[in-house]
CSV table of C-alpha atoms in Angstrom, one decimal:
chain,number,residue,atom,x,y,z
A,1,UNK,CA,0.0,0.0,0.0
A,2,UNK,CA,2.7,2.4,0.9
A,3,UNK,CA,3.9,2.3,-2.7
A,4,UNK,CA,0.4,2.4,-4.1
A,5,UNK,CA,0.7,5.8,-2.1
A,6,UNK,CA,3.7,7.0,-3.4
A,7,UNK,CA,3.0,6.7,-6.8
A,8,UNK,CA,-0.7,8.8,-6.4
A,9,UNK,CA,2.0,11.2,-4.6
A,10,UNK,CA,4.4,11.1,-8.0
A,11,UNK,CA,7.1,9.9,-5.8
A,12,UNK,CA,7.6,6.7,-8.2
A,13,UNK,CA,11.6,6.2,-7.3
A,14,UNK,CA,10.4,5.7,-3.2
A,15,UNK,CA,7.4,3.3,-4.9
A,16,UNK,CA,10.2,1.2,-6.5
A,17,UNK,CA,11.7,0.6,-3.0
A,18,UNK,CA,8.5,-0.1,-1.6
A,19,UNK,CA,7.6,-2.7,-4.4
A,20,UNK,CA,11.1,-4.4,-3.6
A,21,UNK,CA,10.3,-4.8,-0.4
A,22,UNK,CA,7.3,-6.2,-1.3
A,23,UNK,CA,8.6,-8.7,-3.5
A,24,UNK,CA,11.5,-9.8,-1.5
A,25,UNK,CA,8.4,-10.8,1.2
A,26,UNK,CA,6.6,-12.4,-1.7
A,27,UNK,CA,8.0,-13.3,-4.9
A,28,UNK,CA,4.6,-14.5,-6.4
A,29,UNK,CA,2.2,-12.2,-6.3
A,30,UNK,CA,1.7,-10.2,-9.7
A,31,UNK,CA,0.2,-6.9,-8.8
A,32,UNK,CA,3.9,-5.9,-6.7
A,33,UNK,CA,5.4,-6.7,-10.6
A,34,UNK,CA,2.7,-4.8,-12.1
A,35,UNK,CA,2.8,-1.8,-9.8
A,36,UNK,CA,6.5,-1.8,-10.0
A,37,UNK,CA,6.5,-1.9,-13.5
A,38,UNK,CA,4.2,0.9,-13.7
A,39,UNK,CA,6.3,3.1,-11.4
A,40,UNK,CA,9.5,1.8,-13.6
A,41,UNK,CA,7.8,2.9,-16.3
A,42,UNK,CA,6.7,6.3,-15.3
A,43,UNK,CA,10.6,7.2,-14.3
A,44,UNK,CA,11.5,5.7,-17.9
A,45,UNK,CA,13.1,2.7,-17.0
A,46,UNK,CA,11.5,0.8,-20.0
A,47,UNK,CA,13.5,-1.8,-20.4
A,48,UNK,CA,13.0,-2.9,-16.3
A,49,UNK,CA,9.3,-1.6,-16.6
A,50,UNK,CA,9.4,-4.5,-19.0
A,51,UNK,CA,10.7,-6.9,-17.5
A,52,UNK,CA,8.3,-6.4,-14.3
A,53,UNK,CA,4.9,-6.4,-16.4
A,54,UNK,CA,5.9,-9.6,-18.8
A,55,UNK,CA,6.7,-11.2,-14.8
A,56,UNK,CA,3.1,-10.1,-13.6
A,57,UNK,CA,1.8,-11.5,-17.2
A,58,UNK,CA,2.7,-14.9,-16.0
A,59,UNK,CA,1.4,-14.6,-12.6
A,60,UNK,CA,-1.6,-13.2,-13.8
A,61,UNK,CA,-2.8,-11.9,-17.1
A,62,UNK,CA,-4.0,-8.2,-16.8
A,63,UNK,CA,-5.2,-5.3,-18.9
A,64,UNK,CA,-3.2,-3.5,-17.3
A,65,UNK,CA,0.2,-5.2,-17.4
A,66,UNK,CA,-0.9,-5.6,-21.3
A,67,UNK,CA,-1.5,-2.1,-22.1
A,68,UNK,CA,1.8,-1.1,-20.2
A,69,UNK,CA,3.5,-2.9,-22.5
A,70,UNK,CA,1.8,-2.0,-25.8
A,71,UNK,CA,3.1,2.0,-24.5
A,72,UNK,CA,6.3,0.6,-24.4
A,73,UNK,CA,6.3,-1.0,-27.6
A,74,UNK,CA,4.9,1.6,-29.1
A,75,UNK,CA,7.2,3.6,-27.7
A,76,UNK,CA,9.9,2.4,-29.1
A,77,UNK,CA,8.7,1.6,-32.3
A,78,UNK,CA,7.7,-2.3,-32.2
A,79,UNK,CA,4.3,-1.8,-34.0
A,80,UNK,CA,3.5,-5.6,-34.5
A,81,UNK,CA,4.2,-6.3,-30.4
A,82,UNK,CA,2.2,-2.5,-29.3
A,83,UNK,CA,-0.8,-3.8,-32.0
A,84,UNK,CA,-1.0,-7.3,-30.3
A,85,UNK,CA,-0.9,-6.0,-26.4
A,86,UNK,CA,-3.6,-3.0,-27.4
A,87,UNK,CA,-5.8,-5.9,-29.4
A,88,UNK,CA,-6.0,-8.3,-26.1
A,89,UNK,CA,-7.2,-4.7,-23.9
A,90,UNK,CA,-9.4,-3.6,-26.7
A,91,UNK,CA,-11.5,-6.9,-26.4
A,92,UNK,CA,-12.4,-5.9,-22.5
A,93,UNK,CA,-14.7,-3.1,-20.7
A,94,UNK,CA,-13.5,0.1,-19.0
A,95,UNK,CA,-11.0,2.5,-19.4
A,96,UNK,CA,-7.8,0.7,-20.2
A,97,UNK,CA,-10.0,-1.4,-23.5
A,98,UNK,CA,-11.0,2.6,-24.3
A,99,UNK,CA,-7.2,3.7,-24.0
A,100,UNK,CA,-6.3,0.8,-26.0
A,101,UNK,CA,-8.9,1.0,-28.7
A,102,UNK,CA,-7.7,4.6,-29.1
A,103,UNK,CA,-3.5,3.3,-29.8
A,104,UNK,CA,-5.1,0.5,-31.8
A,105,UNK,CA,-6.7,2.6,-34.0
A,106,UNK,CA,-3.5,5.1,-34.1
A,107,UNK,CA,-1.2,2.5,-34.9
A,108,UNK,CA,-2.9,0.5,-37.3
A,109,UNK,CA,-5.4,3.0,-39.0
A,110,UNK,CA,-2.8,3.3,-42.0
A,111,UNK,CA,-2.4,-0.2,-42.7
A,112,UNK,CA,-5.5,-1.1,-42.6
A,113,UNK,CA,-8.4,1.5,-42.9
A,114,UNK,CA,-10.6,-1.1,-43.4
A,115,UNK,CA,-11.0,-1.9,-40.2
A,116,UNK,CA,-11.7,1.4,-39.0
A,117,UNK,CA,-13.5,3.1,-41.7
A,118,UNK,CA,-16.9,1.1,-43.0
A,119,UNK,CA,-17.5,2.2,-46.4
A,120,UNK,CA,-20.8,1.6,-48.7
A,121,UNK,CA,-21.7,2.4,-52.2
A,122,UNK,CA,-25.0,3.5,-53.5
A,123,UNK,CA,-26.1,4.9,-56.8
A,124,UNK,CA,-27.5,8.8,-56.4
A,125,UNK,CA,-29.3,11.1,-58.2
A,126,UNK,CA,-28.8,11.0,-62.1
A,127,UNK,CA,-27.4,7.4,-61.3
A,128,UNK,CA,-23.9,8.3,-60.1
A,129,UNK,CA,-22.0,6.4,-58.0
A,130,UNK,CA,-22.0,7.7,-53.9
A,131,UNK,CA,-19.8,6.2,-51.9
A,132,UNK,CA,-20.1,6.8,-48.3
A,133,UNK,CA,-17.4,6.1,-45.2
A,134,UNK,CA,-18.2,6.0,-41.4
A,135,UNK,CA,-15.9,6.4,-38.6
A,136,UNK,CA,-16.5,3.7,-36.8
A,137,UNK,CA,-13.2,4.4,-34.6
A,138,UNK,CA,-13.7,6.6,-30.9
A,139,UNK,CA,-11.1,9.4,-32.6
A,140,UNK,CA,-12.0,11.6,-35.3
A,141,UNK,CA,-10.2,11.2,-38.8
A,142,UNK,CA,-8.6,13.6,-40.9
A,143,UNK,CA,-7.4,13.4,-43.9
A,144,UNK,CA,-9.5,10.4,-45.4
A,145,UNK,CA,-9.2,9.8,-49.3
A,146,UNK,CA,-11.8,7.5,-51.1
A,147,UNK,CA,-10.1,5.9,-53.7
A,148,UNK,CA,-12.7,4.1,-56.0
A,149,UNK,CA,-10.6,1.6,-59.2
A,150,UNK,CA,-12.8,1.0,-61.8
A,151,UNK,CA,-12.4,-0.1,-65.7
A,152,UNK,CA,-8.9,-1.4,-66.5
A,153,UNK,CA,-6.1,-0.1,-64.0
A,154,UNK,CA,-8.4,3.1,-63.3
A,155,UNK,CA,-8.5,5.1,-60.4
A,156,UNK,CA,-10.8,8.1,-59.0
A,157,UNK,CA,-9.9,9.5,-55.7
A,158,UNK,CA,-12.0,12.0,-53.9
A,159,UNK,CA,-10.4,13.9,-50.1
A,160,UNK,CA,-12.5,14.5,-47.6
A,161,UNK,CA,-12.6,18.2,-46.3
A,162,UNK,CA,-12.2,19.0,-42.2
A,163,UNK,CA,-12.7,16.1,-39.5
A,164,UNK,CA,-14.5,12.8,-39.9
A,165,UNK,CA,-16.1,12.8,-36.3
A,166,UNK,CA,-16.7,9.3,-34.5
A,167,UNK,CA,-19.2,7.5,-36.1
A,168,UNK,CA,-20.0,10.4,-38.4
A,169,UNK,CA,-20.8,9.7,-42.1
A,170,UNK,CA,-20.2,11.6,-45.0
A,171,UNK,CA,-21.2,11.0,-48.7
A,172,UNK,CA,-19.1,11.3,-51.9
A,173,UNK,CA,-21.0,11.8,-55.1
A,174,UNK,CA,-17.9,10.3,-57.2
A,175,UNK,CA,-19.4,11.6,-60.9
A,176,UNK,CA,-19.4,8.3,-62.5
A,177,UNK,CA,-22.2,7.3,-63.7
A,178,UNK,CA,-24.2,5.2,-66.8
């Protein structure tokens, strides 16, 4: 408890001494790793931070420990390993599959949009093609380009203008048409 304390207090280097102590009383319980690994990671000790959260992992599998880890991979660039930690948080409730969800979505948006942005296509007025996209991330999108291929290697691509709110639709009349 008294590192719990310390870390509310920012004090994570005296937490770290207290979640030694801790451990060296018992070895096998995985929320002194977790903890530990938290405060480790909040004074940037990543690669120890680690090393505590993979232990807790094995005591006890967390969305905590996981998301902890995904920060770290992301951190330092490991896409795949941040992608697979934030995937096993998104899939459970609270705040921490929220936080997750968000990273997931930042991290893997631009190799696959598909995942993130439904898309449907409807003929309009006059018969022209309307293609529409939803955000069905919890972050609003800028930047999205519809890119419709069509006839032999042809391609029509259309940007959307300002912010693609969360679960917002917009509608592209693309011109083609009978």
């Amino acid at each position: 408890m008294r590192g719990d304390a310390r870390l509310l207090d920012d004090k994570p280097d005296m937490a770290i001494m207290n979640y030694d102590t801790a451990i060296r009383r018992r070895s096998d319980f995985f929320y002194y790793y977790l903890q530990r690994g938290r405060a480790r990671q909040e004074t940037g000790d990543y690669d120890a931070a680690k090393v505590d959260l993979e232990q807790s992992l094995e005591f006890l599998p967390t969305a905590s420990a996981h998301l902890m880890l995904g920060e770290i991979a992301a951190r330092r660039g490991n896409r795949d390993e941040a992608i697979a930690h934030f995937r096993i948080v998104a899939q459970s409730e609270g705040d921490a599959a929220e936080q997750a969800r968000a990273s997931l979505v930042r991290l893997d948006i631009d190799r696959n949009p598909g995942n993130y942005v439904e898309r449907r296509c409807d003929p309009g007025e006059g018969g022209n093609l309307v293609v529409s996209v939803r955000n069905a991330t919890p972050l609003p999108l800028r930047n999205v380009v519809i890119s419709v291929a069509y006839g032999q290697a042809r391609q029509l691509e259309r940007r959307l203008a300002g912010t693609l709110d969360p679960g917002e639709i917009a509608r592209v009349d693309t011109g083609l048409g009978p």
